Amino acid sequence: MSNLTYKNIHNRFKLNGHHINIEEIFYVAYSFIKEGKLFEQHIGTFLLDWFDEKSYIEVNTSGSTGIPKVIKIEKNAMLESALATGDFFGLVPGNKVLHCLPTNYIAGKMMFVRAFILGLEMNFVDPTSNPLENICEEFDFCAMVPLQVKNSLTKLKEKKIKKLIIGGVKVHKTLEHELVKLPIEIYETYGMTETITHIAAKRIGKKAFTVLPNVKVSIDERRCLVVMAEKICSQKIITNDIVQLNSDTEFIWEGRYDNVINSGGIKLMPEKIEDKLSTLISRRYFVYGIPDDNLGEKLVLCIEGEPIELEETVFSVLKKYEKPKKIVFISNFKQTATGKIMRKESSKGIQ
């Protein structure tokens, strides 16, 4: 355990170009809450929460795998997560970082914690879908969700960000093909609110995730990932993510256990089917299982937007049993605040 405490502020920490101490942070926080835009109010609230006397903060989960809930996370565990991220990505005091994520969720909160603890010079902007739109200067590090990355490709080609991490939603194959061409370091991360954002990352274009320092992984009888990160959580975290385990520090993500479709006795992994179709359907889509008298469940392809004709050749990349039995069009998918498609809610009413 480090000798740091959550109330430490590194002497190299800067916020929007200014050195500030704890006393000044309270002034900034109250100013944001009273006079700021909504995203600034969220920042102000977090700053007050971080430096209060409680040893934990309350965090909203995204709701991507169930009902959104509020959980308590220990501040010292968040501190350890920040140190692990610094080690893994080589962040050093004085690095310039751009913060463009909502601070009412864990990923946005952790950008501040990393800056406090590691001595980073952090600038923040409104967490819009195009955060680099008005950015002229260069930054050493930034975290984004895939939609933000997609809208920032031009600026990323100009090397406005030297090292980028992407989380929140799996990176689509089409976007990945664009990202591997860029002249910067880009990583896809794996994690969840309960693991205090990412506990593993992989370079874009690679298959396997490598865990951060002080993290070990294994699998259970379902082939689902089990995370052991004692400095972050005293108990094992059992996930519903089916993985191929390469070692206790490396794994390949395959899909969600709760998404598996049993059709005529054959277990179908939606994410694998979606991956095969990724360059052939331009809109957002997902495959889903609905009840069927003969098969138990039948495979349905759900596409967002108005009906269109799909060429039969689209499905030539699929095995016979992977081909959807039905195609439905849904005007707008339901999604979480972090952009994850909510399959069950979006497909409600399909027969």
PDB file of N, CA and C in Angstrom, residues 15 20-35 44 47-48 51:
ATOM      1  N   LEU A  15      -4.754  22.681 -13.182  1.00  0.00           N
ATOM      2  CA  LEU A  15      -6.102  22.590 -13.724  1.00  0.00           C
ATOM      3  C   LEU A  15      -6.307  23.769 -14.666  1.00  0.00           C
ATOM      4  N   ILE A  20      -3.213  24.779  -8.355  1.00  0.00           N
ATOM      5  CA  ILE A  20      -4.177  25.070  -7.292  1.00  0.00           C
ATOM      6  C   ILE A  20      -3.975  24.102  -6.130  1.00  0.00           C
ATOM      7  N   ASN A  21      -4.166  24.603  -4.912  1.00  0.00           N
ATOM      8  CA  ASN A  21      -4.053  23.762  -3.717  1.00  0.00           C
ATOM      9  C   ASN A  21      -5.452  23.400  -3.222  1.00  0.00           C
ATOM     10  N   ILE A  22      -5.512  22.693  -2.102  1.00  0.00           N
ATOM     11  CA  ILE A  22      -6.806  22.221  -1.601  1.00  0.00           C
ATOM     12  C   ILE A  22      -7.752  23.381  -1.304  1.00  0.00           C
ATOM     13  N   GLU A  23      -7.231  24.428  -0.660  1.00  0.00           N
ATOM     14  CA  GLU A  23      -8.096  25.571  -0.335  1.00  0.00           C
ATOM     15  C   GLU A  23      -8.695  26.177  -1.602  1.00  0.00           C
ATOM     16  N   GLU A  24      -7.882  26.300  -2.638  1.00  0.00           N
ATOM     17  CA  GLU A  24      -8.364  26.865  -3.900  1.00  0.00           C
ATOM     18  C   GLU A  24      -9.332  25.925  -4.613  1.00  0.00           C
ATOM     19  N   ILE A  25      -9.132  24.618  -4.421  1.00  0.00           N
ATOM     20  CA  ILE A  25     -10.044  23.645  -5.037  1.00  0.00           C
ATOM     21  C   ILE A  25     -11.468  23.833  -4.517  1.00  0.00           C
ATOM     22  N   PHE A  26     -11.612  24.094  -3.223  1.00  0.00           N
ATOM     23  CA  PHE A  26     -12.956  24.312  -2.674  1.00  0.00           C
ATOM     24  C   PHE A  26     -13.601  25.556  -3.298  1.00  0.00           C
ATOM     25  N   TYR A  27     -12.807  26.593  -3.486  1.00  0.00           N
ATOM     26  CA  TYR A  27     -13.320  27.814  -4.117  1.00  0.00           C
ATOM     27  C   TYR A  27     -13.767  27.518  -5.547  1.00  0.00           C
ATOM     28  N   VAL A  28     -12.932  26.780  -6.284  1.00  0.00           N
ATOM     29  CA  VAL A  28     -13.260  26.409  -7.665  1.00  0.00           C
ATOM     30  C   VAL A  28     -14.535  25.568  -7.695  1.00  0.00           C
ATOM     31  N   ALA A  29     -14.629  24.605  -6.775  1.00  0.00           N
ATOM     32  CA  ALA A  29     -15.795  23.711  -6.745  1.00  0.00           C
ATOM     33  C   ALA A  29     -17.084  24.491  -6.515  1.00  0.00           C
ATOM     34  N   TYR A  30     -17.090  25.355  -5.528  1.00  0.00           N
ATOM     35  CA  TYR A  30     -18.299  26.144  -5.244  1.00  0.00           C
ATOM     36  C   TYR A  30     -18.657  27.053  -6.423  1.00  0.00           C
ATOM     37  N   SER A  31     -17.639  27.584  -7.082  1.00  0.00           N
ATOM     38  CA  SER A  31     -17.873  28.443  -8.241  1.00  0.00           C
ATOM     39  C   SER A  31     -18.532  27.669  -9.367  1.00  0.00           C
ATOM     40  N   PHE A  32     -18.031  26.450  -9.624  1.00  0.00           N
ATOM     41  CA  PHE A  32     -18.622  25.613 -10.680  1.00  0.00           C
ATOM     42  C   PHE A  32     -20.076  25.273 -10.356  1.00  0.00           C
ATOM     43  N   ILE A  33     -20.329  24.898  -9.119  1.00  0.00           N
ATOM     44  CA  ILE A  33     -21.680  24.487  -8.732  1.00  0.00           C
ATOM     45  C   ILE A  33     -22.654  25.661  -8.837  1.00  0.00           C
ATOM     46  N   LYS A  34     -22.198  26.831  -8.469  1.00  0.00           N
ATOM     47  CA  LYS A  34     -23.082  28.001  -8.449  1.00  0.00           C
ATOM     48  C   LYS A  34     -23.272  28.620  -9.831  1.00  0.00           C
ATOM     49  N   GLU A  35     -22.192  28.692 -10.611  1.00  0.00           N
ATOM     50  CA  GLU A  35     -22.237  29.462 -11.844  1.00  0.00           C
ATOM     51  C   GLU A  35     -21.945  28.662 -13.115  1.00  0.00           C
ATOM     52  N   GLY A  44     -17.660  20.232  -9.969  1.00  0.00           N
ATOM     53  CA  GLY A  44     -17.676  20.858  -8.654  1.00  0.00           C
ATOM     54  C   GLY A  44     -18.150  19.906  -7.577  1.00  0.00           C
ATOM     55  N   LEU A  47     -15.403  17.346  -6.810  1.00  0.00           N
ATOM     56  CA  LEU A  47     -14.297  17.917  -6.044  1.00  0.00           C
ATOM     57  C   LEU A  47     -14.648  18.000  -4.555  1.00  0.00           C
ATOM     58  N   LEU A  48     -15.863  18.414  -4.246  1.00  0.00           N
ATOM     59  CA  LEU A  48     -16.290  18.473  -2.844  1.00  0.00           C
ATOM     60  C   LEU A  48     -16.373  17.074  -2.239  1.00  0.00           C
ATOM     61  N   PHE A  51     -12.740  15.541  -1.475  1.00  0.00           N
ATOM     62  CA  PHE A  51     -11.980  16.094  -0.366  1.00  0.00           C
ATOM     63  C   PHE A  51     -12.781  16.221   0.937  1.00  0.00           C
TER      64      PHE A  51
END
